[in-house]
JSON list of N, CA and C in Angstrom, two decimals:
[
{"chain": "A", "resi": 53, "resn": "UNK", "atom": "N", "xyz": [1.90, -20.31, 76.93]},
{"chain": "A", "resi": 53, "resn": "UNK", "atom": "CA", "xyz": [3.32, -19.99, 75.92]},
{"chain": "A", "resi": 53, "resn": "UNK", "atom": "C", "xyz": [2.90, -19.84, 74.48]},
{"chain": "A", "resi": 54, "resn": "UNK", "atom": "N", "xyz": [3.38, -18.98, 73.96]},
{"chain": "A", "resi": 54, "resn": "UNK", "atom": "CA", "xyz": [3.08, -18.61, 72.66]},
{"chain": "A", "resi": 54, "resn": "UNK", "atom": "C", "xyz": [3.96, -18.84, 71.74]},
{"chain": "A", "resi": 55, "resn": "UNK", "atom": "N", "xyz": [3.27, -19.62, 70.47]},
{"chain": "A", "resi": 55, "resn": "UNK", "atom": "CA", "xyz": [4.21, -19.49, 69.53]},
{"chain": "A", "resi": 55, "resn": "UNK", "atom": "C", "xyz": [3.47, -19.63, 68.39]},
{"chain": "A", "resi": 56, "resn": "UNK", "atom": "N", "xyz": [5.01, -20.07, 67.45]},
{"chain": "A", "resi": 56, "resn": "UNK", "atom": "CA", "xyz": [3.58, -20.03, 65.54]},
{"chain": "A", "resi": 56, "resn": "UNK", "atom": "C", "xyz": [3.97, -21.92, 65.00]},
{"chain": "A", "resi": 57, "resn": "UNK", "atom": "N", "xyz": [2.62, -21.53, 65.30]},
{"chain": "A", "resi": 57, "resn": "UNK", "atom": "CA", "xyz": [1.71, -23.43, 63.82]},
{"chain": "A", "resi": 57, "resn": "UNK", "atom": "C", "xyz": [1.28, -23.09, 62.39]},
{"chain": "A", "resi": 58, "resn": "UNK", "atom": "N", "xyz": [1.99, -23.28, 62.02]},
{"chain": "A", "resi": 58, "resn": "UNK", "atom": "CA", "xyz": [2.21, -22.94, 60.09]},
{"chain": "A", "resi": 58, "resn": "UNK", "atom": "C", "xyz": [2.17, -21.88, 60.12]},
{"chain": "A", "resi": 59, "resn": "UNK", "atom": "N", "xyz": [3.02, -21.51, 60.61]},
{"chain": "A", "resi": 59, "resn": "UNK", "atom": "CA", "xyz": [2.82, -19.63, 60.77]},
{"chain": "A", "resi": 59, "resn": "UNK", "atom": "C", "xyz": [1.55, -19.14, 61.16]},
{"chain": "A", "resi": 60, "resn": "UNK", "atom": "N", "xyz": [0.75, -19.63, 61.92]},
{"chain": "A", "resi": 60, "resn": "UNK", "atom": "CA", "xyz": [-0.06, -18.27, 62.63]},
{"chain": "A", "resi": 60, "resn": "UNK", "atom": "C", "xyz": [0.19, -18.54, 64.36]},
{"chain": "A", "resi": 61, "resn": "UNK", "atom": "N", "xyz": [-0.30, -17.38, 65.16]},
{"chain": "A", "resi": 61, "resn": "UNK", "atom": "CA", "xyz": [0.58, -17.47, 66.53]},
{"chain": "A", "resi": 61, "resn": "UNK", "atom": "C", "xyz": [-0.73, -18.24, 66.95]},
{"chain": "A", "resi": 62, "resn": "UNK", "atom": "N", "xyz": [-0.43, -17.97, 67.85]},
{"chain": "A", "resi": 62, "resn": "UNK", "atom": "CA", "xyz": [-0.94, -19.29, 68.23]},
{"chain": "A", "resi": 62, "resn": "UNK", "atom": "C", "xyz": [-0.81, -19.30, 70.64]},
{"chain": "A", "resi": 63, "resn": "UNK", "atom": "N", "xyz": [-1.69, -19.58, 71.27]},
{"chain": "A", "resi": 63, "resn": "UNK", "atom": "CA", "xyz": [-0.62, -19.54, 72.72]},
{"chain": "A", "resi": 63, "resn": "UNK", "atom": "C", "xyz": [-2.13, -21.03, 72.55]},
{"chain": "A", "resi": 64, "resn": "UNK", "atom": "N", "xyz": [-0.57, -21.62, 73.20]},
{"chain": "A", "resi": 64, "resn": "UNK", "atom": "CA", "xyz": [-0.48, -22.74, 74.11]},
{"chain": "A", "resi": 64, "resn": "UNK", "atom": "C", "xyz": [-0.52, -23.22, 75.48]},
{"chain": "A", "resi": 65, "resn": "UNK", "atom": "N", "xyz": [-1.31, -24.49, 75.49]},
{"chain": "A", "resi": 65, "resn": "UNK", "atom": "CA", "xyz": [-1.54, -24.53, 77.06]},
{"chain": "A", "resi": 65, "resn": "UNK", "atom": "C", "xyz": [-0.16, -25.75, 77.14]},
{"chain": "A", "resi": 66, "resn": "UNK", "atom": "N", "xyz": [0.26, -26.42, 77.00]},
{"chain": "A", "resi": 66, "resn": "UNK", "atom": "CA", "xyz": [1.41, -27.84, 76.53]},
{"chain": "A", "resi": 66, "resn": "UNK", "atom": "C", "xyz": [2.71, -27.83, 77.00]},
{"chain": "A", "resi": 67, "resn": "UNK", "atom": "N", "xyz": [3.48, -28.55, 76.65]},
{"chain": "A", "resi": 67, "resn": "UNK", "atom": "CA", "xyz": [5.05, -28.25, 76.51]},
{"chain": "A", "resi": 67, "resn": "UNK", "atom": "C", "xyz": [5.72, -28.83, 75.44]},
{"chain": "A", "resi": 68, "resn": "UNK", "atom": "N", "xyz": [5.13, -30.01, 75.30]},
{"chain": "A", "resi": 68, "resn": "UNK", "atom": "CA", "xyz": [5.80, -30.86, 74.63]},
{"chain": "A", "resi": 68, "resn": "UNK", "atom": "C", "xyz": [5.18, -30.82, 73.06]},
{"chain": "A", "resi": 69, "resn": "UNK", "atom": "N", "xyz": [5.88, -31.24, 72.22]},
{"chain": "A", "resi": 69, "resn": "UNK", "atom": "CA", "xyz": [5.05, -31.24, 70.88]},
{"chain": "A", "resi": 69, "resn": "UNK", "atom": "C", "xyz": [3.41, -32.02, 70.72]},
{"chain": "A", "resi": 70, "resn": "UNK", "atom": "N", "xyz": [3.50, -33.71, 71.38]},
{"chain": "A", "resi": 70, "resn": "UNK", "atom": "CA", "xyz": [2.47, -34.48, 71.63]},
{"chain": "A", "resi": 70, "resn": "UNK", "atom": "C", "xyz": [1.81, -33.82, 71.94]},
{"chain": "A", "resi": 71, "resn": "UNK", "atom": "N", "xyz": [2.09, -33.39, 73.07]},
{"chain": "A", "resi": 71, "resn": "UNK", "atom": "CA", "xyz": [0.94, -32.27, 73.54]},
{"chain": "A", "resi": 71, "resn": "UNK", "atom": "C", "xyz": [-0.11, -31.76, 73.25]},
{"chain": "A", "resi": 72, "resn": "UNK", "atom": "N", "xyz": [1.48, -30.27, 72.12]},
{"chain": "A", "resi": 72, "resn": "UNK", "atom": "CA", "xyz": [0.15, -29.12, 70.30]},
{"chain": "A", "resi": 72, "resn": "UNK", "atom": "C", "xyz": [-0.25, -30.15, 69.91]},
{"chain": "A", "resi": 73, "resn": "UNK", "atom": "N", "xyz": [-0.48, -31.70, 69.10]},
{"chain": "A", "resi": 73, "resn": "UNK", "atom": "CA", "xyz": [-0.61, -32.18, 68.65]},
{"chain": "A", "resi": 73, "resn": "UNK", "atom": "C", "xyz": [-2.52, -32.97, 69.02]},
{"chain": "A", "resi": 74, "resn": "UNK", "atom": "N", "xyz": [-2.49, -32.53, 70.50]},
{"chain": "A", "resi": 74, "resn": "UNK", "atom": "CA", "xyz": [-3.42, -33.44, 71.52]},
{"chain": "A", "resi": 74, "resn": "UNK", "atom": "C", "xyz": [-4.16, -32.05, 71.45]},
{"chain": "A", "resi": 75, "resn": "UNK", "atom": "N", "xyz": [-3.77, -30.77, 72.05]},
{"chain": "A", "resi": 75, "resn": "UNK", "atom": "CA", "xyz": [-4.54, -29.76, 71.88]},
{"chain": "A", "resi": 75, "resn": "UNK", "atom": "C", "xyz": [-5.13, -29.03, 70.77]},
{"chain": "A", "resi": 76, "resn": "UNK", "atom": "N", "xyz": [-4.78, -29.17, 69.62]},
{"chain": "A", "resi": 76, "resn": "UNK", "atom": "CA", "xyz": [-5.04, -29.07, 68.45]},
{"chain": "A", "resi": 76, "resn": "UNK", "atom": "C", "xyz": [-6.14, -29.70, 67.57]},
{"chain": "A", "resi": 77, "resn": "UNK", "atom": "N", "xyz": [-6.07, -30.92, 67.98]},
{"chain": "A", "resi": 77, "resn": "UNK", "atom": "CA", "xyz": [-7.17, -32.34, 68.00]},
{"chain": "A", "resi": 77, "resn": "UNK", "atom": "C", "xyz": [-6.86, -33.20, 66.99]},
{"chain": "A", "resi": 78, "resn": "UNK", "atom": "N", "xyz": [-5.05, -33.56, 66.81]},
{"chain": "A", "resi": 78, "resn": "UNK", "atom": "CA", "xyz": [-4.56, -34.32, 65.51]},
{"chain": "A", "resi": 78, "resn": "UNK", "atom": "C", "xyz": [-4.94, -35.66, 66.13]},
{"chain": "A", "resi": 79, "resn": "UNK", "atom": "N", "xyz": [-4.31, -35.44, 67.90]},
{"chain": "A", "resi": 79, "resn": "UNK", "atom": "CA", "xyz": [-5.09, -37.12, 68.15]},
{"chain": "A", "resi": 79, "resn": "UNK", "atom": "C", "xyz": [-3.76, -38.13, 67.69]},
{"chain": "A", "resi": 80, "resn": "UNK", "atom": "N", "xyz": [-4.54, -39.01, 67.31]},
{"chain": "A", "resi": 80, "resn": "UNK", "atom": "CA", "xyz": [-3.42, -40.38, 66.52]},
{"chain": "A", "resi": 80, "resn": "UNK", "atom": "C", "xyz": [-3.64, -40.09, 65.04]},
{"chain": "A", "resi": 81, "resn": "UNK", "atom": "N", "xyz": [-4.08, -38.63, 64.39]},
{"chain": "A", "resi": 81, "resn": "UNK", "atom": "CA", "xyz": [-3.83, -38.64, 63.12]},
{"chain": "A", "resi": 81, "resn": "UNK", "atom": "C", "xyz": [-2.30, -38.47, 62.61]},
{"chain": "A", "resi": 82, "resn": "UNK", "atom": "N", "xyz": [-1.99, -39.44, 61.31]},
{"chain": "A", "resi": 82, "resn": "UNK", "atom": "CA", "xyz": [-0.69, -39.40, 60.67]},
{"chain": "A", "resi": 82, "resn": "UNK", "atom": "C", "xyz": [0.28, -37.78, 60.26]},
{"chain": "A", "resi": 83, "resn": "UNK", "atom": "N", "xyz": [1.16, -37.32, 60.70]},
{"chain": "A", "resi": 83, "resn": "UNK", "atom": "CA", "xyz": [1.16, -35.91, 60.76]},
{"chain": "A", "resi": 83, "resn": "UNK", "atom": "C", "xyz": [2.46, -36.18, 60.46]},
{"chain": "A", "resi": 84, "resn": "UNK", "atom": "N", "xyz": [3.20, -34.58, 59.42]},
{"chain": "A", "resi": 84, "resn": "UNK", "atom": "CA", "xyz": [5.02, -35.08, 59.87]},
{"chain": "A", "resi": 84, "resn": "UNK", "atom": "C", "xyz": [5.13, -33.69, 60.64]},
{"chain": "A", "resi": 85, "resn": "UNK", "atom": "N", "xyz": [5.66, -33.44, 60.79]},
{"chain": "A", "resi": 85, "resn": "UNK", "atom": "CA", "xyz": [6.32, -32.61, 62.02]},
{"chain": "A", "resi": 85, "resn": "UNK", "atom": "C", "xyz": [7.38, -31.23, 61.66]},
{"chain": "A", "resi": 86, "resn": "UNK", "atom": "N", "xyz": [7.65, -30.78, 62.18]},
{"chain": "A", "resi": 86, "resn": "UNK", "atom": "CA", "xyz": [9.15, -30.15, 62.45]},
{"chain": "A", "resi": 86, "resn": "UNK", "atom": "C", "xyz": [9.15, -28.48, 63.33]},
{"chain": "A", "resi": 87, "resn": "UNK", "atom": "N", "xyz": [10.05, -28.85, 63.63]},
{"chain": "A", "resi": 87, "resn": "UNK", "atom": "CA", "xyz": [9.97, -27.37, 64.92]},
{"chain": "A", "resi": 87, "resn": "UNK", "atom": "C", "xyz": [11.37, -26.56, 63.94]},
{"chain": "A", "resi": 88, "resn": "UNK", "atom": "N", "xyz": [11.09, -25.05, 63.86]},
{"chain": "A", "resi": 88, "resn": "UNK", "atom": "CA", "xyz": [12.44, -24.55, 63.91]},
{"chain": "A", "resi": 88, "resn": "UNK", "atom": "C", "xyz": [12.99, -24.78, 62.70]},
{"chain": "A", "resi": 89, "resn": "UNK", "atom": "N", "xyz": [11.91, -25.81, 61.67]},
{"chain": "A", "resi": 89, "resn": "UNK", "atom": "CA", "xyz": [12.71, -25.91, 60.79]},
{"chain": "A", "resi": 89, "resn": "UNK", "atom": "C", "xyz": [13.35, -27.60, 60.42]},
{"chain": "A", "resi": 90, "resn": "UNK", "atom": "N", "xyz": [13.41, -28.04, 61.83]},
{"chain": "A", "resi": 90, "resn": "UNK", "atom": "CA", "xyz": [14.15, -29.49, 61.79]},
{"chain": "A", "resi": 90, "resn": "UNK", "atom": "C", "xyz": [12.32, -30.58, 61.64]},
{"chain": "A", "resi": 91, "resn": "UNK", "atom": "N", "xyz": [13.33, -31.78, 60.68]},
{"chain": "A", "resi": 91, "resn": "UNK", "atom": "CA", "xyz": [11.98, -32.82, 61.15]},
{"chain": "A", "resi": 91, "resn": "UNK", "atom": "C", "xyz": [11.93, -33.19, 62.87]},
{"chain": "A", "resi": 92, "resn": "UNK", "atom": "N", "xyz": [11.01, -33.33, 63.29]},
{"chain": "A", "resi": 92, "resn": "UNK", "atom": "CA", "xyz": [10.95, -34.26, 64.55]},
{"chain": "A", "resi": 92, "resn": "UNK", "atom": "C", "xyz": [10.17, -35.33, 64.07]},
{"chain": "A", "resi": 93, "resn": "UNK", "atom": "N", "xyz": [10.75, -36.89, 63.92]},
{"chain": "A", "resi": 93, "resn": "UNK", "atom": "CA", "xyz": [9.74, -38.07, 63.92]},
{"chain": "A", "resi": 93, "resn": "UNK", "atom": "C", "xyz": [9.34, -38.69, 65.20]},
{"chain": "A", "resi": 94, "resn": "UNK", "atom": "N", "xyz": [7.48, -38.94, 65.08]},
{"chain": "A", "resi": 94, "resn": "UNK", "atom": "CA", "xyz": [6.86, -39.42, 66.21]},
{"chain": "A", "resi": 94, "resn": "UNK", "atom": "C", "xyz": [7.39, -40.05, 66.97]},
{"chain": "A", "resi": 95, "resn": "UNK", "atom": "N", "xyz": [8.04, -40.71, 67.23]},
{"chain": "A", "resi": 95, "resn": "UNK", "atom": "CA", "xyz": [8.91, -41.11, 68.01]},
{"chain": "A", "resi": 95, "resn": "UNK", "atom": "C", "xyz": [9.26, -40.23, 69.56]},
{"chain": "A", "resi": 96, "resn": "UNK", "atom": "N", "xyz": [9.64, -39.41, 68.73]},
{"chain": "A", "resi": 96, "resn": "UNK", "atom": "CA", "xyz": [10.67, -38.13, 69.89]},
{"chain": "A", "resi": 96, "resn": "UNK", "atom": "C", "xyz": [9.04, -36.78, 69.23]},
{"chain": "A", "resi": 97, "resn": "UNK", "atom": "N", "xyz": [8.34, -36.78, 69.52]},
{"chain": "A", "resi": 97, "resn": "UNK", "atom": "CA", "xyz": [7.48, -35.60, 70.15]},
{"chain": "A", "resi": 97, "resn": "UNK", "atom": "C", "xyz": [7.22, -35.78, 71.89]},
{"chain": "A", "resi": 98, "resn": "UNK", "atom": "N", "xyz": [7.23, -36.60, 72.40]},
{"chain": "A", "resi": 98, "resn": "UNK", "atom": "CA", "xyz": [6.82, -36.62, 73.17]},
{"chain": "A", "resi": 98, "resn": "UNK", "atom": "C", "xyz": [7.59, -35.90, 74.17]},
{"chain": "A", "resi": 99, "resn": "UNK", "atom": "N", "xyz": [8.94, -36.48, 73.77]},
{"chain": "A", "resi": 99, "resn": "UNK", "atom": "CA", "xyz": [10.43, -35.78, 74.65]},
{"chain": "A", "resi": 99, "resn": "UNK", "atom": "C", "xyz": [10.92, -34.49, 74.16]},
{"chain": "A", "resi": 100, "resn": "UNK", "atom": "N", "xyz": [10.18, -33.79, 73.15]},
{"chain": "A", "resi": 100, "resn": "UNK", "atom": "CA", "xyz": [10.52, -32.49, 72.13]},
{"chain": "A", "resi": 100, "resn": "UNK", "atom": "C", "xyz": [9.54, -31.36, 73.00]},
{"chain": "A", "resi": 101, "resn": "UNK", "atom": "N", "xyz": [10.35, -30.70, 73.54]},
{"chain": "A", "resi": 101, "resn": "UNK", "atom": "CA", "xyz": [9.51, -29.93, 74.42]},
{"chain": "A", "resi": 101, "resn": "UNK", "atom": "C", "xyz": [9.97, -28.47, 73.59]},
{"chain": "A", "resi": 102, "resn": "UNK", "atom": "N", "xyz": [8.96, -28.41, 73.69]},
{"chain": "A", "resi": 102, "resn": "UNK", "atom": "CA", "xyz": [8.39, -26.33, 72.91]},
{"chain": "A", "resi": 102, "resn": "UNK", "atom": "C", "xyz": [8.90, -25.49, 74.08]},
{"chain": "A", "resi": 103, "resn": "UNK", "atom": "N", "xyz": [9.75, -24.10, 73.28]},
{"chain": "A", "resi": 103, "resn": "UNK", "atom": "CA", "xyz": [10.08, -23.47, 73.52]},
{"chain": "A", "resi": 103, "resn": "UNK", "atom": "C", "xyz": [8.79, -22.09, 72.68]},
{"chain": "A", "resi": 104, "resn": "UNK", "atom": "N", "xyz": [8.66, -20.62, 73.77]},
{"chain": "A", "resi": 104, "resn": "UNK", "atom": "CA", "xyz": [8.40, -19.93, 73.45]},
{"chain": "A", "resi": 104, "resn": "UNK", "atom": "C", "xyz": [8.76, -19.29, 72.45]},
{"chain": "A", "resi": 105, "resn": "UNK", "atom": "N", "xyz": [7.78, -19.02, 71.37]},
{"chain": "A", "resi": 105, "resn": "UNK", "atom": "CA", "xyz": [8.67, -18.22, 70.17]},
{"chain": "A", "resi": 105, "resn": "UNK", "atom": "C", "xyz": [8.55, -19.61, 68.88]},
{"chain": "A", "resi": 106, "resn": "UNK", "atom": "N", "xyz": [8.76, -21.11, 69.38]},
{"chain": "A", "resi": 106, "resn": "UNK", "atom": "CA", "xyz": [8.64, -22.11, 68.57]},
{"chain": "A", "resi": 106, "resn": "UNK", "atom": "C", "xyz": [8.14, -21.61, 67.14]},
{"chain": "A", "resi": 107, "resn": "UNK", "atom": "N", "xyz": [8.79, -22.35, 66.12]},
{"chain": "A", "resi": 107, "resn": "UNK", "atom": "CA", "xyz": [7.75, -22.22, 64.88]},
{"chain": "A", "resi": 107, "resn": "UNK", "atom": "C", "xyz": [7.67, -23.95, 64.82]},
{"chain": "A", "resi": 108, "resn": "UNK", "atom": "N", "xyz": [6.42, -24.54, 64.55]},
{"chain": "A", "resi": 108, "resn": "UNK", "atom": "CA", "xyz": [5.98, -25.64, 64.44]},
{"chain": "A", "resi": 108, "resn": "UNK", "atom": "C", "xyz": [5.23, -25.35, 63.25]},
{"chain": "A", "resi": 109, "resn": "UNK", "atom": "N", "xyz": [5.58, -26.53, 62.62]},
{"chain": "A", "resi": 109, "resn": "UNK", "atom": "CA", "xyz": [4.71, -26.73, 61.52]},
{"chain": "A", "resi": 109, "resn": "UNK", "atom": "C", "xyz": [4.24, -28.62, 60.93]},
{"chain": "A", "resi": 110, "resn": "UNK", "atom": "N", "xyz": [2.72, -28.05, 60.45]},
{"chain": "A", "resi": 110, "resn": "UNK", "atom": "CA", "xyz": [2.53, -29.53, 61.00]},
{"chain": "A", "resi": 110, "resn": "UNK", "atom": "C", "xyz": [1.71, -29.61, 59.03]},
{"chain": "A", "resi": 111, "resn": "UNK", "atom": "N", "xyz": [1.68, -30.63, 58.99]},
{"chain": "A", "resi": 111, "resn": "UNK", "atom": "CA", "xyz": [1.36, -31.15, 57.79]},
{"chain": "A", "resi": 111, "resn": "UNK", "atom": "C", "xyz": [0.74, -31.78, 57.38]},
{"chain": "A", "resi": 112, "resn": "UNK", "atom": "N", "xyz": [-0.34, -32.98, 57.54]},
{"chain": "A", "resi": 112, "resn": "UNK", "atom": "CA", "xyz": [-1.54, -33.89, 56.99]},
{"chain": "A", "resi": 112, "resn": "UNK", "atom": "C", "xyz": [-1.41, -33.91, 55.54]},
{"chain": "A", "resi": 113, "resn": "UNK", "atom": "N", "xyz": [-1.62, -35.73, 55.46]},
{"chain": "A", "resi": 113, "resn": "UNK", "atom": "CA", "xyz": [-1.58, -35.79, 54.00]},
{"chain": "A", "resi": 113, "resn": "UNK", "atom": "C", "xyz": [-2.83, -35.53, 53.20]},
{"chain": "A", "resi": 114, "resn": "UNK", "atom": "N", "xyz": [-3.24, -35.77, 51.86]},
{"chain": "A", "resi": 114, "resn": "UNK", "atom": "CA", "xyz": [-4.35, -34.88, 51.49]},
{"chain": "A", "resi": 114, "resn": "UNK", "atom": "C", "xyz": [-4.98, -35.64, 50.69]},
{"chain": "A", "resi": 115, "resn": "UNK", "atom": "N", "xyz": [-6.26, -36.24, 50.42]},
{"chain": "A", "resi": 115, "resn": "UNK", "atom": "CA", "xyz": [-6.91, -37.53, 49.98]},
{"chain": "A", "resi": 115, "resn": "UNK", "atom": "C", "xyz": [-7.88, -36.20, 48.56]},
{"chain": "A", "resi": 116, "resn": "UNK", "atom": "N", "xyz": [-7.06, -37.66, 48.22]},
{"chain": "A", "resi": 116, "resn": "UNK", "atom": "CA", "xyz": [-8.91, -37.24, 47.16]},
{"chain": "A", "resi": 116, "resn": "UNK", "atom": "C", "xyz": [-7.94, -36.81, 45.47]},
{"chain": "A", "resi": 117, "resn": "UNK", "atom": "N", "xyz": [-8.10, -37.26, 44.31]},
{"chain": "A", "resi": 117, "resn": "UNK", "atom": "CA", "xyz": [-7.66, -36.03, 43.14]},
{"chain": "A", "resi": 117, "resn": "UNK", "atom": "C", "xyz": [-8.21, -35.39, 41.88]}
]
């Protein structure tokens, strides 16, 4: 399925947001997620199904100063 992740087109094999995070190597990292402009809490990622053309934003905290 083809979706946008942080404005970049990607072909993915998974159907859920949690699966996408694993597929992209985020694993258990603490990140914020949104799908089609709506915030998705960590507790809903496993049940949220992605559709063709979905727009996913993944934000990770920055360290340093």
